[in-house]
PDB file of C-alpha atoms in Angstrom:
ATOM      1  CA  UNK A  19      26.988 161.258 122.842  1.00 47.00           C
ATOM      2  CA  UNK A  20      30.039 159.645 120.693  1.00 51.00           C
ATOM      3  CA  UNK A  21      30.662 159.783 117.808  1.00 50.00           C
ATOM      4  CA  UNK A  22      31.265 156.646 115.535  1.00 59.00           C
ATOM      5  CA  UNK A  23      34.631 157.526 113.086  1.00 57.00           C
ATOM      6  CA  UNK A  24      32.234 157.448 109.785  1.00 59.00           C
ATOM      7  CA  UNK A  25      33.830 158.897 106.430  1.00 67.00           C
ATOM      8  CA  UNK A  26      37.123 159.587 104.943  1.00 73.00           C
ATOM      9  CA  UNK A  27      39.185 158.414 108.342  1.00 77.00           C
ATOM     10  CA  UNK A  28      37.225 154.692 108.748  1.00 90.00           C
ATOM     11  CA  UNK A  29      37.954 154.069 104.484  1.00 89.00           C
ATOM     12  CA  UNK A  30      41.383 155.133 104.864  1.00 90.00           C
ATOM     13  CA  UNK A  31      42.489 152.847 107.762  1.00 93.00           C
ATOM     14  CA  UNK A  32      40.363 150.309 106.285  1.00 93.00           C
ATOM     15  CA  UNK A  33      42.225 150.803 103.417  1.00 94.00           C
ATOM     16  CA  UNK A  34      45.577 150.481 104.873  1.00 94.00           C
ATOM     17  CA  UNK A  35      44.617 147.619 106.720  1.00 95.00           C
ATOM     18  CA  UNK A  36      43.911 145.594 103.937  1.00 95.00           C
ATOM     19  CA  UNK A  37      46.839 146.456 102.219  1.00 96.00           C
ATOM     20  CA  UNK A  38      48.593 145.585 104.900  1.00 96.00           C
ATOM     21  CA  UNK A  39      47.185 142.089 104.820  1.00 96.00           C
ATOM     22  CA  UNK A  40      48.192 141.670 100.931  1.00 96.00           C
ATOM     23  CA  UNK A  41      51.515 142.646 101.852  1.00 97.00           C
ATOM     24  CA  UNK A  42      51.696 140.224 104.940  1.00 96.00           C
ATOM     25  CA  UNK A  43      50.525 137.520 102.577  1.00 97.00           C
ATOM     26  CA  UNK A  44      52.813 138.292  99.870  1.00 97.00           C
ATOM     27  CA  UNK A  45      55.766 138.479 102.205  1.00 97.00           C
ATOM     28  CA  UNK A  46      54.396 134.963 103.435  1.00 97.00           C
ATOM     29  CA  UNK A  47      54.352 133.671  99.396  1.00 98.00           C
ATOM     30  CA  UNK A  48      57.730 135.543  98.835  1.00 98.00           C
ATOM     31  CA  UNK A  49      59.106 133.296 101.612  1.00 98.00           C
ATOM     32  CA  UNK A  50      57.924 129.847 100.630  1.00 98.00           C
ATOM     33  CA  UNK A  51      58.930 130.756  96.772  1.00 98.00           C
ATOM     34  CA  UNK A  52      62.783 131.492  98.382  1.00 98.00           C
ATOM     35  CA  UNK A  53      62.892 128.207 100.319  1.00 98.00           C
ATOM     36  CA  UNK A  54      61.450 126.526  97.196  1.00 98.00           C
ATOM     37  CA  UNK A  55      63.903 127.572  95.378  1.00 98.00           C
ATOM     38  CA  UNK A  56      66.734 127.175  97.733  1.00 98.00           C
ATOM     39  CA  UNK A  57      65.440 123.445  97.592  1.00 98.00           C
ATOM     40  CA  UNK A  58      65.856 123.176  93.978  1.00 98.00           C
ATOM     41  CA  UNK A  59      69.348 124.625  94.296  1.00 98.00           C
ATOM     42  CA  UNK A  60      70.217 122.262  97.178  1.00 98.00           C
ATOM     43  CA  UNK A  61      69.176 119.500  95.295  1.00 98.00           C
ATOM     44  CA  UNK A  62      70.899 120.380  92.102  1.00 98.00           C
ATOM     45  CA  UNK A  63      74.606 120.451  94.239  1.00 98.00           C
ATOM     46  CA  UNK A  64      73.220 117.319  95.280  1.00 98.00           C
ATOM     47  CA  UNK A  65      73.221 115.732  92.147  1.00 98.00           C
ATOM     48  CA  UNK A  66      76.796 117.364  90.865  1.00 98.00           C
ATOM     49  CA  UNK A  67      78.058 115.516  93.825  1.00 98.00           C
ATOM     50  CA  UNK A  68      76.831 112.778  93.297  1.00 98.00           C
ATOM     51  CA  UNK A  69      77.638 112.543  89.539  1.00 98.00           C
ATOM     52  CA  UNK A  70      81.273 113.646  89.891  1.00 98.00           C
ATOM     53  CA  UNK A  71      81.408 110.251  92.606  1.00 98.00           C
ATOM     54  CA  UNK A  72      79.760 108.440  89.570  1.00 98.00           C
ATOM     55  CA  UNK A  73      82.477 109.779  87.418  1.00 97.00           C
ATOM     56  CA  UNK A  74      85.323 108.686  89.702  1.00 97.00           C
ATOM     57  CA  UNK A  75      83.823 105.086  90.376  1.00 98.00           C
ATOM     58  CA  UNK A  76      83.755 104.790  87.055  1.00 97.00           C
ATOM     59  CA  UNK A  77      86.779 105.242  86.368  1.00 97.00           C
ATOM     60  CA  UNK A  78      88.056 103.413  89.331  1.00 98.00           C
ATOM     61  CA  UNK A  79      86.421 100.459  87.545  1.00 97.00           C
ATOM     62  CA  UNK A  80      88.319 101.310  83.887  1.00 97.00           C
ATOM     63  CA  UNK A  81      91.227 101.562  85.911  1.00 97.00           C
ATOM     64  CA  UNK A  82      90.421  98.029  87.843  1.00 98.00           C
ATOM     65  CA  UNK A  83      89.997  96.801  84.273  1.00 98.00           C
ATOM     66  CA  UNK A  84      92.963  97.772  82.872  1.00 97.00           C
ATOM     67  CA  UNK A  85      94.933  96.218  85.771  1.00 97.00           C
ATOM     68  CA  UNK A  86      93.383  93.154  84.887  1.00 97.00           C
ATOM     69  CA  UNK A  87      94.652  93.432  81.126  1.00 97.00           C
ATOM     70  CA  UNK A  88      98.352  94.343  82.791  1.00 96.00           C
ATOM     71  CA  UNK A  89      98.047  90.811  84.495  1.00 97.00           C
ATOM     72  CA  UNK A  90      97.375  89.335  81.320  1.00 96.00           C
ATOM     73  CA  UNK A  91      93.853  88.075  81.971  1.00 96.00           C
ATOM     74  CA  UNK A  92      91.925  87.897  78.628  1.00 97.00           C
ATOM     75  CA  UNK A  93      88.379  89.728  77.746  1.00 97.00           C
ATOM     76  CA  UNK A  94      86.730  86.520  77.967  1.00 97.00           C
ATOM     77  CA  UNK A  95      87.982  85.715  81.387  1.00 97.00           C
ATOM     78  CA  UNK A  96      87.458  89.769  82.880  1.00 97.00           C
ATOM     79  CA  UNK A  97      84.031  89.406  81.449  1.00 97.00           C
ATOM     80  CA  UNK A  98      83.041  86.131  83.141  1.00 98.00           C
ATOM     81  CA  UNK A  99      84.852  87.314  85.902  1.00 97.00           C
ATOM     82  CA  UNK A 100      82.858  90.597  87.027  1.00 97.00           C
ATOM     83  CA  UNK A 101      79.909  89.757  85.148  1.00 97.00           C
ATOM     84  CA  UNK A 102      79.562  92.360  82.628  1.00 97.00           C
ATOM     85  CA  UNK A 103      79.968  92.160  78.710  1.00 97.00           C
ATOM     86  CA  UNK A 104      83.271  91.282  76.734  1.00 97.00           C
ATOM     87  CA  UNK A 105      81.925  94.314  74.741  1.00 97.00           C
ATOM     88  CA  UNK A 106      81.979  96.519  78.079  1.00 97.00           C
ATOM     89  CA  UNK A 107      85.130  95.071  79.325  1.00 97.00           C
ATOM     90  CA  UNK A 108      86.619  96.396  75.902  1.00 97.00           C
ATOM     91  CA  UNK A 109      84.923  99.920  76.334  1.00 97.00           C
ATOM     92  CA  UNK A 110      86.804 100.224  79.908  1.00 97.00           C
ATOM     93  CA  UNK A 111      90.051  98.845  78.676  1.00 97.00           C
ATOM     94  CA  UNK A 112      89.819 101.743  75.986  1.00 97.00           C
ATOM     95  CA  UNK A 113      88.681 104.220  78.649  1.00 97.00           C
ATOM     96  CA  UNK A 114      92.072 103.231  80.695  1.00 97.00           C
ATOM     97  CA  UNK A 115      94.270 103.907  77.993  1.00 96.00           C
ATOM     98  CA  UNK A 116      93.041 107.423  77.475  1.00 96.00           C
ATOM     99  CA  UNK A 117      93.081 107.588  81.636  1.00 96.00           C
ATOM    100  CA  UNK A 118      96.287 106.439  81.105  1.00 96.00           C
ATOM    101  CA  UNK A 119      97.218 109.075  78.851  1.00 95.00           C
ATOM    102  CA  UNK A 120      96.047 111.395  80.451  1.00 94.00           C
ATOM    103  CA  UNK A 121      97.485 111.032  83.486  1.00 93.00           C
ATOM    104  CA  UNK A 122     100.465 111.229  81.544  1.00 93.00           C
ATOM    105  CA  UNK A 123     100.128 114.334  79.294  1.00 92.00           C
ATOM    106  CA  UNK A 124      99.495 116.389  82.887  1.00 88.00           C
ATOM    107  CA  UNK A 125     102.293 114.313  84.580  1.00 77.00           C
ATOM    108  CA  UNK A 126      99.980 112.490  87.484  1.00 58.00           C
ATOM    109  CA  UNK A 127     101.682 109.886  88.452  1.00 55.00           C
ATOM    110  CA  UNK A 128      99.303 109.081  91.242  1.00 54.00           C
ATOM    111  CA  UNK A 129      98.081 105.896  89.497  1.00 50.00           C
ATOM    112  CA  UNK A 130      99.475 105.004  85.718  1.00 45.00           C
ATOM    113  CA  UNK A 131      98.031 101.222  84.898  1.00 46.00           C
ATOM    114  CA  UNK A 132      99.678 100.446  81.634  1.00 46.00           C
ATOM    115  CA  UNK A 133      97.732  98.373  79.367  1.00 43.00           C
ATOM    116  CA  UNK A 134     100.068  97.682  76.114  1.00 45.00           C
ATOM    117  CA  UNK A 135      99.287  94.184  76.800  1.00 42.00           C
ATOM    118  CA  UNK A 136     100.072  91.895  73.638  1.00 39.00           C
ATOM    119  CA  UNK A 137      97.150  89.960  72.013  1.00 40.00           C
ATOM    120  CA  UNK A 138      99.177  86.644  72.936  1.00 38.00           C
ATOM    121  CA  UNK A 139      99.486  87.708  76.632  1.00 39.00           C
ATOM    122  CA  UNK A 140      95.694  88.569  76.560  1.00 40.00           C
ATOM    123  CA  UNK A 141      94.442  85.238  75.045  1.00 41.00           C
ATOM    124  CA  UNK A 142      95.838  82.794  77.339  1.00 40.00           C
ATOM    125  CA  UNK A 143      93.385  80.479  78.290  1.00 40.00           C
ATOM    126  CA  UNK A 144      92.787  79.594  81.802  1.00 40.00           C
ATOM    127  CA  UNK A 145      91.881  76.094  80.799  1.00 40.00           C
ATOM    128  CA  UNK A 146      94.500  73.861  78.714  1.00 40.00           C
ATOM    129  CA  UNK A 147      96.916  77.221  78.067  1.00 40.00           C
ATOM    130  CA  UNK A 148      95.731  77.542  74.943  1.00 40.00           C
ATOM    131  CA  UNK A 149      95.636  81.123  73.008  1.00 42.00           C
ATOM    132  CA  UNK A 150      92.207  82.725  72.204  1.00 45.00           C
ATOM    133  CA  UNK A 151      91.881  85.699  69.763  1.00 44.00           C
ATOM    134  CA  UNK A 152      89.889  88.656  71.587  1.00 47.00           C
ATOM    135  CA  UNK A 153      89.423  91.000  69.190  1.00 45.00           C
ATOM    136  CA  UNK A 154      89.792  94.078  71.569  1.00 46.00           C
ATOM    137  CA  UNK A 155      90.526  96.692  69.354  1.00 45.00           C
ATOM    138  CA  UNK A 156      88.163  95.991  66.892  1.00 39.00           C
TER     139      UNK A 156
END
């Protein structure tokens, strides 16, 4: 007759079994908390990217703006223009000057908008000619 394996043998590969199972599980947990992760990391250079292109349109539009100062077209008009605020078109014409400087304290000469407009050249009307005060650097 055969013996069943009772006692100290049976427990101990029992035993080992089921550890063997917590550590298939936890290898299983391990790996979904990596690709978690790696998600959240993906994601995150996702959203530097995208920011930095933010940061660059954004100045593409100061930029824009302060072209439209060099060409002598007033706040008022720049603001009816693209829609926005005379308030914002002021903010942008500020941010092109310091793009401006910028680009010339490290030399780029890539794209250098000047935007010493005079307050005469900025208020001309475009009905009538006549002169409007824009207070821009208020």
């Amino acid at each position: 007759m055969a013996r069943k394996n009772v006692g100290p043998v049976t427990a101990r590969n029992r035993a080992r079994e089921a550890v063997a199972a917590l550590a298939a599980e936890r290898a299983e947990r391990d790996a979904r908390i990596a690709q978690h992760a790696e998600a959240w990391f993906k994601a995150g250079d996702t959203i530097d990217s995208i920011q930095q292109q933010l940061e660059e349109a954004r100045e593409q539009q100061a930029r824009a703006v302060g072209a439209l100062a060099d060409e002598a077209v007033s706040v008022d008009e720049t603001s009816r223009m693209l829609g926005i605020e005379a308030s914002e078109v002021r903010a942008l014409r500020k941010q092109n000057k310091q793009l401006v400087q910028a680009d010339a304290n490290t030399g780029d000469e890539t794209v250098s908008t000047e935007t010493d407009t005079s307050v005469e050249s900025e208020g001309v009307a475009s009905s009538g000619g006549e002169a409007q005060t824009t207070p821009e650097d208020s």
